[in-house]
XYZ file of C-alpha atoms in Angstrom:
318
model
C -191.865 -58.169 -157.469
C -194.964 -56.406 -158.970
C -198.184 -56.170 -157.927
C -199.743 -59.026 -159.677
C -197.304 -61.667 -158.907
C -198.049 -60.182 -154.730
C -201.617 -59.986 -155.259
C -201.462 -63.657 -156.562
C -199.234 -64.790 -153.655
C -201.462 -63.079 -151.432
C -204.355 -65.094 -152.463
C -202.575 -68.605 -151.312
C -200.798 -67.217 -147.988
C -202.904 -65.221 -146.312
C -201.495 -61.461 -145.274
C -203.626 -61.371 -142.285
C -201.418 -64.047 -140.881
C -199.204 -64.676 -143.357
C -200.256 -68.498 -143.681
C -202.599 -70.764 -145.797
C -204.146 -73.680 -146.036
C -203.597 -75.411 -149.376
C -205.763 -78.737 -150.483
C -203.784 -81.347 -152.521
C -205.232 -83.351 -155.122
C -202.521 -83.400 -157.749
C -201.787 -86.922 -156.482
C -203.085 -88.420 -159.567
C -200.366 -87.310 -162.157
C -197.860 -89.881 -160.975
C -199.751 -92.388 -158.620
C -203.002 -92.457 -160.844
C -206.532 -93.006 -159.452
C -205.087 -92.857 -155.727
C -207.743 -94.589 -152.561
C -210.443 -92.379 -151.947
C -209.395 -90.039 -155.430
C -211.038 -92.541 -157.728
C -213.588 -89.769 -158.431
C -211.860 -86.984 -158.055
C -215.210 -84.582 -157.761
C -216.907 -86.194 -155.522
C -214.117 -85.834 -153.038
C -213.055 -81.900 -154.141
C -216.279 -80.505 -154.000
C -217.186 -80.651 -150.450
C -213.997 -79.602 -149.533
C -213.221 -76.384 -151.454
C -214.997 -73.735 -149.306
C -212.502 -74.957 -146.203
C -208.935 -74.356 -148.341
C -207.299 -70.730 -149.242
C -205.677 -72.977 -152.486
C -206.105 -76.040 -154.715
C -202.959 -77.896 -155.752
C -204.387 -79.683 -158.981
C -203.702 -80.515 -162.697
C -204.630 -79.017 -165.776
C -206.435 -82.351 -166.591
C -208.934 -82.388 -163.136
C -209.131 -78.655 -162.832
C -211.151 -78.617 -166.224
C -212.803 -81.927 -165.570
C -213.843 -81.720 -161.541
C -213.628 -78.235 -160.146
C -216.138 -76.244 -160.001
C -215.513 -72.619 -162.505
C -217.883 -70.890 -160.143
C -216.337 -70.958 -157.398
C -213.086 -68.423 -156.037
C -210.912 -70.718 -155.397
C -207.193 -70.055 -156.170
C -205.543 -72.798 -158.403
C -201.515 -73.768 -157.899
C -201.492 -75.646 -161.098
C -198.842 -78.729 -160.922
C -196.869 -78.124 -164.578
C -193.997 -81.142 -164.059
C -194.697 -84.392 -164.653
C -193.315 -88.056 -166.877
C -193.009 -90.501 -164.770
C -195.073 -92.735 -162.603
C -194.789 -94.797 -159.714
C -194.347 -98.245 -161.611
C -191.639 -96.516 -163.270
C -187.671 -96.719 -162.910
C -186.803 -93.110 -161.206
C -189.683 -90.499 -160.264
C -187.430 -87.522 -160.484
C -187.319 -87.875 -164.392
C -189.664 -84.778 -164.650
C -190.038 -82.338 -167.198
C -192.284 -79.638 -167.561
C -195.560 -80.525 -169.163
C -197.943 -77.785 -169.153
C -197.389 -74.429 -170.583
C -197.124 -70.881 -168.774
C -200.061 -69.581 -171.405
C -201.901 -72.914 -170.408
C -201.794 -71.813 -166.898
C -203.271 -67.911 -167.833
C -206.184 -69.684 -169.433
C -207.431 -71.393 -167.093
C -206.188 -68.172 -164.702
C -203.991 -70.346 -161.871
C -202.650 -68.013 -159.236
C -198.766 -69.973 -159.072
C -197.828 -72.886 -161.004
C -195.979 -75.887 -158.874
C -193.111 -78.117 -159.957
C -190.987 -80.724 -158.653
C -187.161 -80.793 -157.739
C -185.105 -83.705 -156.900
C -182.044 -82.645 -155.237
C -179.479 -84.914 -155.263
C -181.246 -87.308 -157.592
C -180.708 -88.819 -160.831
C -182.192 -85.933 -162.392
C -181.177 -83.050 -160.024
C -179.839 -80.774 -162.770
C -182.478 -81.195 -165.499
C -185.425 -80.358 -162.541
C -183.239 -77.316 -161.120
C -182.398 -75.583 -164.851
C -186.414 -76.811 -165.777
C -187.211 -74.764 -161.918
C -185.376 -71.572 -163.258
C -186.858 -71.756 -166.913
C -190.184 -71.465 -165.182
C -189.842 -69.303 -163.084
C -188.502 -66.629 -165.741
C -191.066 -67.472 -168.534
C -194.179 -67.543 -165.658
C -192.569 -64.250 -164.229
C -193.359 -62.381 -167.465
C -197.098 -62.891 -166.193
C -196.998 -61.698 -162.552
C -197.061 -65.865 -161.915
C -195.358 -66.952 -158.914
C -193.721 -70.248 -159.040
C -193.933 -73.159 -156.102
C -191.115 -75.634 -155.730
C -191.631 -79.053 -154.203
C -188.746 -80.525 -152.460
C -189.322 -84.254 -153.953
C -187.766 -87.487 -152.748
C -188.732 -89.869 -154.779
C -188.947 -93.157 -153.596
C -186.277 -92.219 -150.859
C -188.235 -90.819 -147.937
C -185.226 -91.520 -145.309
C -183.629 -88.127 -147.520
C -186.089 -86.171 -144.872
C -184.320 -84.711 -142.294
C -183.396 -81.140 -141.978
C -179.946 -81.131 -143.616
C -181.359 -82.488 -146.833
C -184.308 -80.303 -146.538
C -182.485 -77.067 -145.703
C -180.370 -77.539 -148.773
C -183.279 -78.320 -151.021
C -185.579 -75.474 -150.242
C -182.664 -73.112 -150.103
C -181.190 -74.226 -153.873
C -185.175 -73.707 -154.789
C -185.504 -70.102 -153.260
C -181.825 -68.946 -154.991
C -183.400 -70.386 -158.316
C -186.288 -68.111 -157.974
C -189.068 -70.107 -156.126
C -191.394 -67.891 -154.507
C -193.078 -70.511 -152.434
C -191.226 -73.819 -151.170
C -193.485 -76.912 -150.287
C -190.692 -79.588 -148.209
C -191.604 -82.031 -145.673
C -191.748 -81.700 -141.584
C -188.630 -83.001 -139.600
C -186.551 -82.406 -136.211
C -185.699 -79.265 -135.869
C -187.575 -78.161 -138.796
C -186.673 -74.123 -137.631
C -183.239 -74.585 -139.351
C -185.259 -75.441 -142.374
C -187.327 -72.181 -142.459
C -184.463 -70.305 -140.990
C -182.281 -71.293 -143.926
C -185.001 -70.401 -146.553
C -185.682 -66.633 -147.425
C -189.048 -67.676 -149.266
C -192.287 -68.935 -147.202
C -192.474 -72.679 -146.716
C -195.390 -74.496 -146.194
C -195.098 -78.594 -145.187
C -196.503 -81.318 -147.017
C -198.826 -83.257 -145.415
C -197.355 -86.639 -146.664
C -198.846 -90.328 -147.018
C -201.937 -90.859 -144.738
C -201.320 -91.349 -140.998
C -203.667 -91.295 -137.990
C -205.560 -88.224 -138.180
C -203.944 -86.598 -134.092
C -200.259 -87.590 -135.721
C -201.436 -85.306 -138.548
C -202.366 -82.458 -136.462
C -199.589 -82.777 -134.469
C -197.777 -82.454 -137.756
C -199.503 -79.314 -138.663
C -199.090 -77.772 -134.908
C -195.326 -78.762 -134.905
C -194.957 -77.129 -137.912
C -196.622 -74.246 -137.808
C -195.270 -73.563 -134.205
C -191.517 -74.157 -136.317
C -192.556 -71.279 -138.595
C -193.989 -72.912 -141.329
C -196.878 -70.469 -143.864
C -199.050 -73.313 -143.506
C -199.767 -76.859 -145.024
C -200.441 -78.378 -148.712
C -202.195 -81.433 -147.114
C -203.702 -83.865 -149.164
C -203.951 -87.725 -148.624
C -204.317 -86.868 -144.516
C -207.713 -85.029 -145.488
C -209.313 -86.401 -148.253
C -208.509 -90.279 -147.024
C -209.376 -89.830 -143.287
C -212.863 -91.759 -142.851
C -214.167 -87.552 -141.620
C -212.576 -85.383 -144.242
C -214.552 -82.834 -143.592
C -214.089 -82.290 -139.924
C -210.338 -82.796 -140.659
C -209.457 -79.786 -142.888
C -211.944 -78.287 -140.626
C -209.424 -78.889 -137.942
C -206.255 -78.355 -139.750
C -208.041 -74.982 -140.858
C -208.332 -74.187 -136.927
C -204.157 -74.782 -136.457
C -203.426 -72.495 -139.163
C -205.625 -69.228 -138.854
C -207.469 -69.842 -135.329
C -204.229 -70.690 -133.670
C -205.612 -73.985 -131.911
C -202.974 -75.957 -130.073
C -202.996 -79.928 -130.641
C -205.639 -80.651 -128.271
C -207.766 -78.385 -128.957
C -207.808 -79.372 -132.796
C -208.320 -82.962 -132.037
C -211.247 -81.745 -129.993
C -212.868 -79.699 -132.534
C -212.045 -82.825 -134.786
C -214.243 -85.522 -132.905
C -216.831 -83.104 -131.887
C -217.685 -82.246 -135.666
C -216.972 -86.068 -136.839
C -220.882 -85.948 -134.715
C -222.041 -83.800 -136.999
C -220.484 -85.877 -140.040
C -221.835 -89.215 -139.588
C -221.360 -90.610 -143.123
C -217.879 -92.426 -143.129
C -215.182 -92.100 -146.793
C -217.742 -89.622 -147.890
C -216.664 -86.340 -147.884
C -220.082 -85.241 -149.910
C -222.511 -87.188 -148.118
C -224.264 -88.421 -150.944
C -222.749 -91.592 -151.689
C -226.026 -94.022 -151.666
C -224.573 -97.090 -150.380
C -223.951 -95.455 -147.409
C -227.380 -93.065 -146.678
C -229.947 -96.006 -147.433
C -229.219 -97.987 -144.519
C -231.729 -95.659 -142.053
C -234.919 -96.638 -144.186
C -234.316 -99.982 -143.903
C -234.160 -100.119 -140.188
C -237.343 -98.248 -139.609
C -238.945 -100.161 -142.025
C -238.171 -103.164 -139.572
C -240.296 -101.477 -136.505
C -243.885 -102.153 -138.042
C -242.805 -105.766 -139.018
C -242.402 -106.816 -135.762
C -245.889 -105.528 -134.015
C -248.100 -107.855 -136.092
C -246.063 -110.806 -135.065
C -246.691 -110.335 -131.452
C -250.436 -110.160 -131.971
C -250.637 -113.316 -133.822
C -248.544 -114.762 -131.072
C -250.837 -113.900 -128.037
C -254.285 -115.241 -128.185
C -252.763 -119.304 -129.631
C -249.882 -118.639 -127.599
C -250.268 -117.607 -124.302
C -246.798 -119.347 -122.194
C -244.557 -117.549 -125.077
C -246.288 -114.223 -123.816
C -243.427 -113.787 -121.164
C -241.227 -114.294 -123.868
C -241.520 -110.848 -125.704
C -239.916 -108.677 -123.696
C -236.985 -110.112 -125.320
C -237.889 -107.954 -128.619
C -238.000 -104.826 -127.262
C -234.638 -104.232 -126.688
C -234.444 -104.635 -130.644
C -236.921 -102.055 -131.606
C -235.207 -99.736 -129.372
C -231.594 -100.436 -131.237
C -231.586 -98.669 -134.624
């Protein structure tokens, strides 16, 4: 292994721990504009500076992530089928190795589908990647897919998978979490990190990420369990604290509703979205609306006098 290919692996699991924290938005190359990834910007931006990697495509890295900013890119190459579609482990490779030195990715990601349709075409398309992206220090990341068949999780399935992607050259295996998860990394000379899976209650997540890590996992390519939590933000925040602070479950959850305070904007990971932000004006625009009412009501009025005490309560509600 030479010193780019390290240097690049480095970059996406962290040496100081040996872990990482990977952001998935790649989502969109087989389920399309995905809940809360209709604008795929808008929900990446905010969330960049709290990931060590971005799992993305060719198509939304040029269109929605910022070139400014250091972020490392694990560019999903495998693709060709969608979820309407007969059999989602009919992938091929669609983006090119000198596609993924232009716009500079640090590993490029593909799918396998062990014991699939299409097992042999995605395990001989895993080790024609990884020799053509090894000829420029790339490292490669193989997903354990299941398709449609998510009952293939457990750990015998997943041991076999990740181990048939490391002996084909993966240097980084992405699988999903299951019961005794330890023979999984045990089994697999390569890091793994766990996927993060379709979106469940934000503690089951954590305990997902804690379970895991605790099992030996490198850390997490989480995706749908950030960005589609009504408080992304504090969520990666917390996620973030499992993998390099070391936070047990509790603790996490903690940290998570303590900064969901801080984040009051709900399925808004930048803040911005107006819908949301001009409901404060309107309510303090209500106050002085009030005050002239109860002057015109006094001096006619007099009996209905006792009966404005009943306001107040209102003004003090906003």
């Amino acid at each position: 292994m030479d010193w780019g290919l390290k240097n690049r692996i480095a970059s996406i699991i962290k040496p100081t721990n040996n872990r990482g924290v990977m952001l998935a938005v790649d989502h969109g190359y087989f389920l399309g504009p995905t809940e809360k990834l209709e604008a795929p910007k808008r929900t990446i931006s905010p969330l960049l500076k709290y990931c060590d990697s971005l799992m993305v495509t060719r198509g939304i890295v040029r269109t929605s992530v910022d070139p400014n900013f250091p972020v490392p890119i694990v560019l999903r190459v495998s693709g060709g089928s969608s979820i309407i579609g007969a059999d989602l482990s009919n992938e091929e490779i669609t983006t090119s190795v000198k596609d993924a030195v232009r716009i500079n990715a640090s590993a490029l990601a593909m799918s396998i589908f062990v014991g699939a349709k299409y097992e042999h075409d995605s395990l001989v398309n895993l080790g024609h990647l990884v020799n053509d992206a090894e000829e420029y220090g790339l490292p490669v990341l193989a997903v354990t897919a299941v398709g449609k068949e998510l009952e293939k999780r457990d750990a015998r399935y997943l041991s076999l998978s990740c181990r048939i992607a490391a002996e084909f050259g993966a240097h980084i295996v992405k699988t999903y979490y299951c019961e005794n998860f330890e023979k999984v990394v045990n089994s697999c000379p390569v890091p793994v990190i766990i996927a993060g899976g379709p979106k469940i209650p934000e503690r089951d997540a954590l305990a997902l990420t804690y379970n895991g890590i605790r099992a030996g996992a490198a850390g997490v390519d989480m995706g749908r369990n950030i960005w589609q939590s009504q408080y992304p933000i504090p969520m990666i925040r917390a996620v973030r604290a499992i993998v390099h602070s070391n936070y047990n479950l509790n603790q996490a959850y903690e940290l998570f509703q303590k900064l969901c305070k801080e984040y009051p904007v709900k399925n808004n990971p930048s803040q911005g979205f107006p819908g949301k932000m001009q409901q404060k004006p309107q309510q303090n625009q209500q106050r002085p609306q009030n005050k002239p009412q109860q002057n015109q009501q006094r001096p006619p009025q007099k009996p209905q006098q006792n009966q404005q005490p009943q306001q107040k309560p209102q003004q003090n509600q906003p």
